[in-house]
Short mmCIF file of C-alpha atoms in Angstrom, two decimals:
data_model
loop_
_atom_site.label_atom_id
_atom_site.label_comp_id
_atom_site.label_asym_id
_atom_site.label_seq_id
_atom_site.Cartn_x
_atom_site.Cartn_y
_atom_site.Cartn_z
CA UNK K 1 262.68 155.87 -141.16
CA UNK K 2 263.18 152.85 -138.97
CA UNK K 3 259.65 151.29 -139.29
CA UNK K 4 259.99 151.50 -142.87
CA UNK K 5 263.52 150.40 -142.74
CA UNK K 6 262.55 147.10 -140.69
CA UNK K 7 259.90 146.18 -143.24
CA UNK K 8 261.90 146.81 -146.45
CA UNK K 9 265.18 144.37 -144.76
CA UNK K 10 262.10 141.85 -144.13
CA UNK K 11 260.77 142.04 -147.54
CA UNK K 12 263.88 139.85 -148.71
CA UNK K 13 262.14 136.57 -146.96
CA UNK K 14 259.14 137.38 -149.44
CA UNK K 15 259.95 135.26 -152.35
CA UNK K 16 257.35 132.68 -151.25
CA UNK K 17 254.04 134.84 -150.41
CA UNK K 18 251.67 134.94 -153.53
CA UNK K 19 252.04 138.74 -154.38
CA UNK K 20 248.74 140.72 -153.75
CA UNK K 21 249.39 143.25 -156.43
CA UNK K 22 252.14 144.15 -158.49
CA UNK K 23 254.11 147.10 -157.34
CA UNK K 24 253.68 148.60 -161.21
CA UNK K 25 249.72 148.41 -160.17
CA UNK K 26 250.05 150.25 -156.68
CA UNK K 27 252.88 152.57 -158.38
CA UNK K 28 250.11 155.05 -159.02
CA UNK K 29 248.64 154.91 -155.45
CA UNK K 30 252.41 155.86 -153.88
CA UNK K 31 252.73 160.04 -152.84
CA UNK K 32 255.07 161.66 -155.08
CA UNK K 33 258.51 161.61 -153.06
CA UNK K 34 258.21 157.82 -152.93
CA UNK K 35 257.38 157.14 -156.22
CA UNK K 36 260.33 159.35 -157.14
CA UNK K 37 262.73 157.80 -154.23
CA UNK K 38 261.61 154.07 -155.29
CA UNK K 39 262.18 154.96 -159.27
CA UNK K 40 265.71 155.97 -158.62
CA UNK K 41 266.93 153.08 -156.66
CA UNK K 42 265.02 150.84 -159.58
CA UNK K 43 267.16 152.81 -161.90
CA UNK K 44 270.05 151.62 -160.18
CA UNK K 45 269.46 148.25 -159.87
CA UNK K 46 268.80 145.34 -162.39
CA UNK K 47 265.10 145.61 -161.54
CA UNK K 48 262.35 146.84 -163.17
CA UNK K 49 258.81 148.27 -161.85
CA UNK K 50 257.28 145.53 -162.79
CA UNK K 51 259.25 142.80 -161.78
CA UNK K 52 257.96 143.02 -158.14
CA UNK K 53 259.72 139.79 -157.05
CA UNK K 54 263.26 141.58 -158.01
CA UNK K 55 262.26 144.68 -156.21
CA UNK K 56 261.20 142.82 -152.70
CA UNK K 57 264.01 140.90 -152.92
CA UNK K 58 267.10 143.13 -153.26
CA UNK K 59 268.76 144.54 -150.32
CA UNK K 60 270.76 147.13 -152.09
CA UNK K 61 267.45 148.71 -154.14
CA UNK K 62 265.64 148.29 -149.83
CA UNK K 63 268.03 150.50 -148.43
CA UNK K 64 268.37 152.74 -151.09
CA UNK K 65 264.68 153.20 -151.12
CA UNK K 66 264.59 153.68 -147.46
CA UNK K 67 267.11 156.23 -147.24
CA UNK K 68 266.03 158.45 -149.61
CA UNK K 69 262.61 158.30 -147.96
CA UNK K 70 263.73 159.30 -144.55
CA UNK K 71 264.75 162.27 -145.57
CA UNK K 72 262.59 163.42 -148.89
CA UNK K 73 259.10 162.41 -147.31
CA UNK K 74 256.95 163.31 -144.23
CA UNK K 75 256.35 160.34 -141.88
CA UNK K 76 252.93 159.89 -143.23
CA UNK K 77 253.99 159.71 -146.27
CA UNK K 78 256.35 156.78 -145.20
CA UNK K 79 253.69 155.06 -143.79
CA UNK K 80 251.86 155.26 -146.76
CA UNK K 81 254.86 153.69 -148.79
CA UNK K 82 255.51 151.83 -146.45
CA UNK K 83 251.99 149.82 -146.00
CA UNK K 84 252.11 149.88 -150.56
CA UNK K 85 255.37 148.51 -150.42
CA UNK K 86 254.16 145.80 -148.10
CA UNK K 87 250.80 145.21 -149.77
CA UNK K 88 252.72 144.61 -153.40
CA UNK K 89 255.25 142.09 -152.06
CA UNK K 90 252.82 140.09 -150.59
CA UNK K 91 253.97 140.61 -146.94
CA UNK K 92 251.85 139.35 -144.01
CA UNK K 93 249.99 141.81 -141.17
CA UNK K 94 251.56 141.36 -138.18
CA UNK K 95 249.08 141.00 -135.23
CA UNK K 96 248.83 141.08 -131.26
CA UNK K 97 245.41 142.56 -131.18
CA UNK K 98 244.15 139.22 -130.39
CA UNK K 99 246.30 138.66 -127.82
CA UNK K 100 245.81 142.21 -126.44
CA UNK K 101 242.23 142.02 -125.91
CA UNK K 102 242.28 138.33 -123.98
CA UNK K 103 244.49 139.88 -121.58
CA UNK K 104 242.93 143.00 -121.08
CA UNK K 105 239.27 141.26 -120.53
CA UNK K 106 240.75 138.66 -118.28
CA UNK K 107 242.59 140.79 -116.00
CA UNK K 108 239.86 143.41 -116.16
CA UNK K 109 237.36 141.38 -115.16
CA UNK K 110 239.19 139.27 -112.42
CA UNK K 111 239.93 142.95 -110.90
CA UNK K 112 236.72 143.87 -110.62
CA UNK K 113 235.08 140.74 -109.47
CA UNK K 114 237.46 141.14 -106.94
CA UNK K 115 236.07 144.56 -105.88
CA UNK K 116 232.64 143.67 -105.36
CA UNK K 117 233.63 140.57 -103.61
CA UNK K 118 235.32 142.39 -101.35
CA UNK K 119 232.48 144.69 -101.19
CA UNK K 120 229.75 142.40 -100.80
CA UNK K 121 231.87 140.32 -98.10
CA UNK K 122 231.98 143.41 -95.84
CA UNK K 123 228.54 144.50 -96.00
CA UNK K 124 227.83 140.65 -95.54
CA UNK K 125 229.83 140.30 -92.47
CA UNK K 126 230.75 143.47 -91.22
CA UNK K 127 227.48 144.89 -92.10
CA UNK K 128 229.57 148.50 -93.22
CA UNK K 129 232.43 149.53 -94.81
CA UNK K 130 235.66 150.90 -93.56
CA UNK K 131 237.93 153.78 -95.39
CA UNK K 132 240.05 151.51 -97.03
CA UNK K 133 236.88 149.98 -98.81
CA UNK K 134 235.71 153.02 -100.05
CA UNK K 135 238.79 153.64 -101.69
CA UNK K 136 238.92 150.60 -103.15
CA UNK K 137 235.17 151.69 -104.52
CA UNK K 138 236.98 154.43 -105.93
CA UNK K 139 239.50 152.31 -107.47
CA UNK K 140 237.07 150.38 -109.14
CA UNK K 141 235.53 153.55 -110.36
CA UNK K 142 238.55 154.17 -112.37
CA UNK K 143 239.03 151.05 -113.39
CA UNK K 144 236.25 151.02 -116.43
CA UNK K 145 237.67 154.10 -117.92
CA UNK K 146 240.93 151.94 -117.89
CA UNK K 147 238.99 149.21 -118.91
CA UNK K 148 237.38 151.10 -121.94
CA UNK K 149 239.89 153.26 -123.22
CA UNK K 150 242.09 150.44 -123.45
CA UNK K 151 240.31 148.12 -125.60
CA UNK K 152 239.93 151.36 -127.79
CA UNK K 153 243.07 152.03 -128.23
CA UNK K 154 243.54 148.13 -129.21
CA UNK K 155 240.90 149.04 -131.64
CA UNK K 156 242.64 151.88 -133.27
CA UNK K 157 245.79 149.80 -133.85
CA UNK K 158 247.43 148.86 -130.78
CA UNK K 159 249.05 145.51 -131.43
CA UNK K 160 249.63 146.70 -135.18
CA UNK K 161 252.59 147.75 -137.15
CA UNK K 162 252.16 151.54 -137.47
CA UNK K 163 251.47 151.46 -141.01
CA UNK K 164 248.94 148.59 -140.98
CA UNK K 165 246.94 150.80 -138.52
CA UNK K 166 244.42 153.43 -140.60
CA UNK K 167 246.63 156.68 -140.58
CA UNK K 168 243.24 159.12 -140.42
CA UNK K 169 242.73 158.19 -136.71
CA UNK K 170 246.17 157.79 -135.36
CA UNK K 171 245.82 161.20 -133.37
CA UNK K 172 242.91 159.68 -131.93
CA UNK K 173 245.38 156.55 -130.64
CA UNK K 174 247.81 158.63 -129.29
CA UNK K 175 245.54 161.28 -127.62
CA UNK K 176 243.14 157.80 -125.86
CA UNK K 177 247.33 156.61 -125.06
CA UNK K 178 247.98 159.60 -123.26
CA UNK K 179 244.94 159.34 -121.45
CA UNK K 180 245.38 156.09 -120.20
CA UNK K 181 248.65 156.85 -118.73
CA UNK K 182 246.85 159.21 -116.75
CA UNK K 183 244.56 156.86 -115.26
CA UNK K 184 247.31 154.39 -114.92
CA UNK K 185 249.10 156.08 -113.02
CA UNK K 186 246.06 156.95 -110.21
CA UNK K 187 244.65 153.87 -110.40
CA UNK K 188 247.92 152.36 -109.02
CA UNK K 189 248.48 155.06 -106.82
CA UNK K 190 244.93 154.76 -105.45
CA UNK K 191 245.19 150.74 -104.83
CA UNK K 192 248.05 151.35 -102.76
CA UNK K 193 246.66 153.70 -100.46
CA UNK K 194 243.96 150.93 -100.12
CA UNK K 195 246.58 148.54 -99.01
CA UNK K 196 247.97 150.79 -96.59
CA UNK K 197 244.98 151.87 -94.73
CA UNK K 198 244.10 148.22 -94.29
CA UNK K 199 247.19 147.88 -92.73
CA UNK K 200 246.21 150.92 -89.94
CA UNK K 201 243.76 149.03 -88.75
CA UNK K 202 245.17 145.25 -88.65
CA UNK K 203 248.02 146.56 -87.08
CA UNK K 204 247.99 149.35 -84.38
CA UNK K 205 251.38 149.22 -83.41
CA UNK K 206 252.58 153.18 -83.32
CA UNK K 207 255.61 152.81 -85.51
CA UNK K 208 253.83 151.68 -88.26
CA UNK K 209 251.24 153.44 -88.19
CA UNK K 210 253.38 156.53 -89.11
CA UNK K 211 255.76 154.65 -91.39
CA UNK K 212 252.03 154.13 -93.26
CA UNK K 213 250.85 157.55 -93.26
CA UNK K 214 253.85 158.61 -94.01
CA UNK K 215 254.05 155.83 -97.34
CA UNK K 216 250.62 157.06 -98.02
CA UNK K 217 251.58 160.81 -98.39
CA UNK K 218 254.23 159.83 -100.48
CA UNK K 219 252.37 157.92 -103.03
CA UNK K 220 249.32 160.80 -103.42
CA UNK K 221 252.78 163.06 -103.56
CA UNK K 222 254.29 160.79 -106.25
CA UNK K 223 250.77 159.86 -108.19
CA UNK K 224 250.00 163.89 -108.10
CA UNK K 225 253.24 164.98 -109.19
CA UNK K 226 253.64 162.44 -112.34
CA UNK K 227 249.98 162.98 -113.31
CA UNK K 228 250.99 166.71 -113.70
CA UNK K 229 254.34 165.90 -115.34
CA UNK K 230 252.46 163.56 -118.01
CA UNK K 231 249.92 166.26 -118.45
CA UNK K 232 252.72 168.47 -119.43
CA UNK K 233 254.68 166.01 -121.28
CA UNK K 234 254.15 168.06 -124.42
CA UNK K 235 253.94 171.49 -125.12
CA UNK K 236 251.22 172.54 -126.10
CA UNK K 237 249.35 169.91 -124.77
CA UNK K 238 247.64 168.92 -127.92
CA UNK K 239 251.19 168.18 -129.73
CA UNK K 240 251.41 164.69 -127.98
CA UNK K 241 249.38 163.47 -129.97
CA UNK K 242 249.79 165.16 -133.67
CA UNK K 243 253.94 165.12 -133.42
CA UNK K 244 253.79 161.90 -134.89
CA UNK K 245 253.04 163.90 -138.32
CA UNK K 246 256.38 165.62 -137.78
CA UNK K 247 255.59 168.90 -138.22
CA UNK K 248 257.05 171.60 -136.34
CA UNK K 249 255.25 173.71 -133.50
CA UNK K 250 255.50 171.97 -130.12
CA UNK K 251 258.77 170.49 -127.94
CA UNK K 252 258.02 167.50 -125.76
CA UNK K 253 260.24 166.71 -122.72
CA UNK K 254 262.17 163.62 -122.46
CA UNK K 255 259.37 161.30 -121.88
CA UNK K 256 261.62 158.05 -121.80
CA UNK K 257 263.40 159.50 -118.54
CA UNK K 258 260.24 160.22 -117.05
CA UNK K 259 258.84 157.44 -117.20
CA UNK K 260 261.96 155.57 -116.14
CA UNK K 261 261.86 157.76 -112.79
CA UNK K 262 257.99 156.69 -112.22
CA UNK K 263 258.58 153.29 -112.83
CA UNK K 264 261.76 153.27 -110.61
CA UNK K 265 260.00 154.83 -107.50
CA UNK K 266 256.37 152.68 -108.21
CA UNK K 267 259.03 149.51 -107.50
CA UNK K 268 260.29 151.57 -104.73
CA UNK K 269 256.48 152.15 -102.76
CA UNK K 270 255.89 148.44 -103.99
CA UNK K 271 258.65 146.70 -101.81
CA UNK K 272 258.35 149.34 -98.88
CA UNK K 273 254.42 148.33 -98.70
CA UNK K 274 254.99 144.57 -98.97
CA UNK K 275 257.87 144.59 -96.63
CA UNK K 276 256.20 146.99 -94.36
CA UNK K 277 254.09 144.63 -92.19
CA UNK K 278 256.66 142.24 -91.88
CA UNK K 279 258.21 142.21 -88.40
CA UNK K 280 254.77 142.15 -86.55
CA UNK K 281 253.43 139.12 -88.84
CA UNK K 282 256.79 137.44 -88.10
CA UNK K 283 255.50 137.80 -84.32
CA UNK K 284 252.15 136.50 -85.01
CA UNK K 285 251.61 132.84 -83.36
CA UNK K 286 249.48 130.61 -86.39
CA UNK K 287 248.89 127.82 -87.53
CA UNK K 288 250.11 126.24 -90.71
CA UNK K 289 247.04 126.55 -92.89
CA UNK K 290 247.15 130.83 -91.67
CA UNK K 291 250.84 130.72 -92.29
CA UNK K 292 249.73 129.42 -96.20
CA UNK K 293 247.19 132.13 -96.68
CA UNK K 294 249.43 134.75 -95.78
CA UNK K 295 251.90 133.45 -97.83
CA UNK K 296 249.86 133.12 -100.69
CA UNK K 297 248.56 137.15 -99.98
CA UNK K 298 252.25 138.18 -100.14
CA UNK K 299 253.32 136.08 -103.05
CA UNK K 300 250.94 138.17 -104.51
CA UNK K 301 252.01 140.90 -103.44
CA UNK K 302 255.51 140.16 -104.25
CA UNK K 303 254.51 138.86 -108.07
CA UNK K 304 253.09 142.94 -108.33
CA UNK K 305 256.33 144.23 -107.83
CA UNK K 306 258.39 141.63 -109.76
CA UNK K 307 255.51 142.56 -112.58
CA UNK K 308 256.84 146.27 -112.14
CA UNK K 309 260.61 145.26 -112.56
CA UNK K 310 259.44 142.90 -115.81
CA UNK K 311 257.16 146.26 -116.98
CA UNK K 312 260.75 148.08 -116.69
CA UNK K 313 262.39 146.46 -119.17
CA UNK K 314 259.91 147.11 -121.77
CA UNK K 315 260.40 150.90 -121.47
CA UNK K 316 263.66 151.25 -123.39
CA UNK K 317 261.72 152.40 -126.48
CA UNK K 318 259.09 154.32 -124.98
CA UNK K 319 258.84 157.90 -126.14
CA UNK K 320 261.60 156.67 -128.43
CA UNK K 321 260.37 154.42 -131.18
CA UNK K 322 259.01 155.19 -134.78
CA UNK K 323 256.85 151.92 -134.98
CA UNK K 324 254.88 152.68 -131.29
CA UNK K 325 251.89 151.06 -132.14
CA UNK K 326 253.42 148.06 -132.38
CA UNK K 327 256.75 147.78 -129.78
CA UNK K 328 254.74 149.33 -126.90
CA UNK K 329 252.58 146.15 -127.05
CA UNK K 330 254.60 144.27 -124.13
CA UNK K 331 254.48 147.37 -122.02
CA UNK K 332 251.00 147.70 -122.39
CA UNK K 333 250.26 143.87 -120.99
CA UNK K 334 252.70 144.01 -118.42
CA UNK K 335 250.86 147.81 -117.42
CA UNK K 336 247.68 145.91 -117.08
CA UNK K 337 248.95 142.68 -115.37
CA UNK K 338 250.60 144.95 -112.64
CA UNK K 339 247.65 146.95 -112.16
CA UNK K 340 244.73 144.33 -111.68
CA UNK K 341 246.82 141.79 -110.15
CA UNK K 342 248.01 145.17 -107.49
CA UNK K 343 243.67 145.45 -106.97
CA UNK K 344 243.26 141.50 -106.48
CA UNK K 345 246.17 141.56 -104.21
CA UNK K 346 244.48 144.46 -101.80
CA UNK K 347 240.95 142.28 -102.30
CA UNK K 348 242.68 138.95 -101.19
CA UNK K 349 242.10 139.35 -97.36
CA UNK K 350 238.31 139.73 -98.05
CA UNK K 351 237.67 136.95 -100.29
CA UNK K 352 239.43 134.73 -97.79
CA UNK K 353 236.79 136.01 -95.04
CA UNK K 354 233.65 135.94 -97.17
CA UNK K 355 234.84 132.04 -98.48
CA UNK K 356 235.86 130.69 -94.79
CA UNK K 357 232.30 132.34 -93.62
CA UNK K 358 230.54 130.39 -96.63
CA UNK K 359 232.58 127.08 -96.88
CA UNK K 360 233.34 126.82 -92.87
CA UNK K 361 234.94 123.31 -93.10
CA UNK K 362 237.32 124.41 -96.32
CA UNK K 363 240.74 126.00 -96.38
CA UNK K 364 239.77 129.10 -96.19
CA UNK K 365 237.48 128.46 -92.80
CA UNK K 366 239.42 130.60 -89.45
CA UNK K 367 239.26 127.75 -86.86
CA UNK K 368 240.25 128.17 -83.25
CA UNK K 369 240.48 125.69 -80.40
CA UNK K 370 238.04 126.62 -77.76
CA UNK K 371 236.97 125.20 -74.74
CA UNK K 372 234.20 122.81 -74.56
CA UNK K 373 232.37 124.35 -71.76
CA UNK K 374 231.09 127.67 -72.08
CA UNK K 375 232.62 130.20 -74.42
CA UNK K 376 231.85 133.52 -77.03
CA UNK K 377 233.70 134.70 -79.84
CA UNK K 378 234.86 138.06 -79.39
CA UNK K 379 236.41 141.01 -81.07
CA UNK K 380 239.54 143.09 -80.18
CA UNK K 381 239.25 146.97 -80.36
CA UNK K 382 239.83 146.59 -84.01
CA UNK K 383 237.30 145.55 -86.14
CA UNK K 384 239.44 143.27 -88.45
CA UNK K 385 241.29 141.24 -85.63
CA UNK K 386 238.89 138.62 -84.49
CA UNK K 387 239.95 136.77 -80.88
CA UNK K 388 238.39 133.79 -79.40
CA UNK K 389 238.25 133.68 -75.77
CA UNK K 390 236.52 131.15 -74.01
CA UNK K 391 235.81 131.81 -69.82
CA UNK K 392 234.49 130.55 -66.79
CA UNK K 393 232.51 132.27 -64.04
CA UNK K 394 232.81 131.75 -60.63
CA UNK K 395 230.48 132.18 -57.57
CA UNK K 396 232.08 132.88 -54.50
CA UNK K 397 230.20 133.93 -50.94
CA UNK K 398 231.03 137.46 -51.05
CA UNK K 399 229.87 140.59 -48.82
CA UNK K 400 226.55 142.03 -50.11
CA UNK K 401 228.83 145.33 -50.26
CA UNK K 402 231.36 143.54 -52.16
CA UNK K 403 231.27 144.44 -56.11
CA UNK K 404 234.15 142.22 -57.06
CA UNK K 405 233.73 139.90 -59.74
CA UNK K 406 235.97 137.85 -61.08
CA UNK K 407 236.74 136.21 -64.71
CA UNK K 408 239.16 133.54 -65.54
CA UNK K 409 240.40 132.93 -68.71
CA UNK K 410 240.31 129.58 -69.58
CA UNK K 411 242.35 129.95 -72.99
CA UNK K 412 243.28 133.73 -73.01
CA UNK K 413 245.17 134.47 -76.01
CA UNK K 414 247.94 137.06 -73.94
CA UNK K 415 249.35 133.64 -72.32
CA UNK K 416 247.84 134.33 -68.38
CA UNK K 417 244.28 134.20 -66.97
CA UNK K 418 242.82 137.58 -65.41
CA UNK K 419 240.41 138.88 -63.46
CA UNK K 420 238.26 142.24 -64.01
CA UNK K 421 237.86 144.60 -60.59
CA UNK K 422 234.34 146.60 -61.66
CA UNK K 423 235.03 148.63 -59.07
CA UNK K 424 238.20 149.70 -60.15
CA UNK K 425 238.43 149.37 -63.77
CA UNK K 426 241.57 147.96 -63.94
CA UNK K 427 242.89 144.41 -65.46
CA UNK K 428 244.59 142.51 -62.22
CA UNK K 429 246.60 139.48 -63.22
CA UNK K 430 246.22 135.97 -60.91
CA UNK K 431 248.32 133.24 -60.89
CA UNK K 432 246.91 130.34 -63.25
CA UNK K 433 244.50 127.78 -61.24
CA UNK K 434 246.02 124.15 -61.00
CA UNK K 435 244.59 121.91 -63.65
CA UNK K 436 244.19 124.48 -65.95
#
């Protein structure tokens, strides 16, 4: 058993530790086939039961031990050895719980700060809330199940070696595991759609509008399909969870290649969304301090999906380790990084509007150059683009019949003054007046 195998090769650094317990004292606490397994390799060896410090310290008695339990005992009956063996040398408990749970508040609660901000900075200025805002309300929604279950499952040993975790719940830890991958999964999928509808209505332009629709059938294709597929990982269902015990009545499928294949296209919808919106921001005419704030938006952006490539690395033992509890530790972090920092990310444009509306003279503040004589702020079609226009009104002697009425811009943002026919309806362009 490798868990076991990795503590017993460790146990030779032990001389040092003040010894807990003798092993002869824990000898009668040890399940049959390891008592029987570690007496042998004593036998052959120069040690002795009760010379513990002989016992931790020789490689040759270790492996012989360890082999002989791989095959004669069950795996929770390794565990068991395994946490005896550990207890009579003296050996330390190794521990990322700590660690676990800083991360998993922080990042939590950043995420959904971030939601209500966003929230409360629509209703605030926009006075209601627009589709992509309601799925991020959904988003949040899942995001305290997430929230919960994980710190449970750090609670039930996550962080632990599997054998320092209490073996009458470990069912429980796999079965919350499973679970979370679940919501994982839809919680990322659903913070993307969020990102995409906000880009329908910042950017109108026809070709991406169905490059977006089409990105966000893809993902609820992708999300709806690996949700099933995780479901089903194991059959039956239930044997997720209990094959740790190794006993036979269920198959599972290969969940390491599964999850590869998720992972691989999640990095795939991750660079097609950031990239996605880049020709028509290229075209956009801003100033520096915009050209920051977008930047900053899309190094976010771009930190999500280098998070998913980092999160890919750690999957080489997933589905295929024997000490889980313990090595899926760094995919767990990197799981939550990517998926809060993906929800801040979709929040960012938001917080920026709610902070330049309350700090007007700060970074964040939109400023425009307007005229000094008269002028209004209007908006476009869209209700996220804002425009500033400022015009002038002129009086001329006119026929009584005449309806014309004409308005030049003074600083039109399409580059040419205008005039509006309200007789015809239509936009008639005039040559620029000298001076202006």
């Amino acid at each position: 058993m490798r868990p076991l195998r990795a503590l017993l090769a460790s146990s030779a650094a032990l001389v040092g530790f003040v010894q807990a317990a003798s092993l002869a004292e824990l000898a009668a606490e040890l399940p049959a086939c390891g008592l029987t397994c570690l007496g042998t390799a004593i036998a052959a060896s120069p040690c002795t039961l009760a010379n513990s410090t002989c016992i931790c310290t020789n490689t040759v008695l270790l492996q012989s031990a360890a082999a002989c339990l791989a095959t004669a005992c069950k795996p929770k009956e390794q565990l068991q050895v395994a946490k005896i063996q550990q207890d009579g040398c003296g050996g330390p408990v190794e521990s990322h719980q700590r660690q676990l749970r800083i991360i998993g508040h922080l990042f939590c609660s950043l995420a959904a700060v971030s939601i209500l901000t966003r929230i409360w900075s629509k209703l605030k200025i926009l006075h209601k809330l627009y589709p992509d805002d309601w799925v991020m309300i959904i988003a949040g929604v899942a995001l305290i199940p997430f929230w919960i279950i994980l710190i449970r499952i750090i609670d039930l040993g996550l962080g632990l070696n599997l054998w320092d975790t209490n073996l009458d719940t470990l069912d429980e830890f796999f079965k919350s595991f499973w679970v979370e991958e679940i919501i994982y999964i839809n919680l990322l999928a659903i913070t993307k759609v969020a990102l995409l509808l906000f880009l329908l209505n910042v950017f109108p332009v026809q070709y991406l509008r169905a490059t977006c629709w089409t990105l966000i059938a893809l993902t609820v294709g992708i999300a709806t399909s690996f949700t099933m597929v995780t479901i089903f990982s194991c059959s039956p269902i239930p044997y997720f969870w209990t094959r740790w015990q190794g006993e036979a009545g269920g198959k599972c499928n290969n969940i390491n290649l599964q999850t590869y294949i998720s992972a691989a296209l999640n990095i795939a919808q991750d660079f097609a969304i950031l990239f996605l919106p880049m020709p028509e921001l290229y075209k956009l005419q801003v100033s520096r301090k915009k050209r920051i704030q977008l930047f900053l938006m899309f190094g976010v952006g771009l930190f999500v999906s280098i998070t998913s490539i980092v999160r890919l690395k750690t999957l080489v033992k997933f589905g295929n380790t024997k000490n889980p509890s313990m090595d899926y530790t760094t995919l767990v972090i990197w799981s939550v990084i990517e998926c809060n920092v993906a929800i801040i990310c979709a929040c960012m444009p938001s917080i920026r509007k709610l902070l330049g509306d309350c700090f007007k003279s700060s970074f964040f503040a939109s400023t425009v150059k307007t005229n000094p004589s008269s002028s209004s702020a209007t908006r476009s079609g869209d209700p996220r683009v804002y425009q500033s226009r400022s015009f002038k009104i002129e009086s001329r002697l006119r026929s009584q019949h005449d309806d014309f009425h004409e308005l030049v811009s003074m600083s039109g943002v399409t580059g040419g003054d205008y005039h509006l026919d309200h007789g015809s309806g239509k936009s008639n362009s005039l040559p620029k007046e000298e001076g202006q």
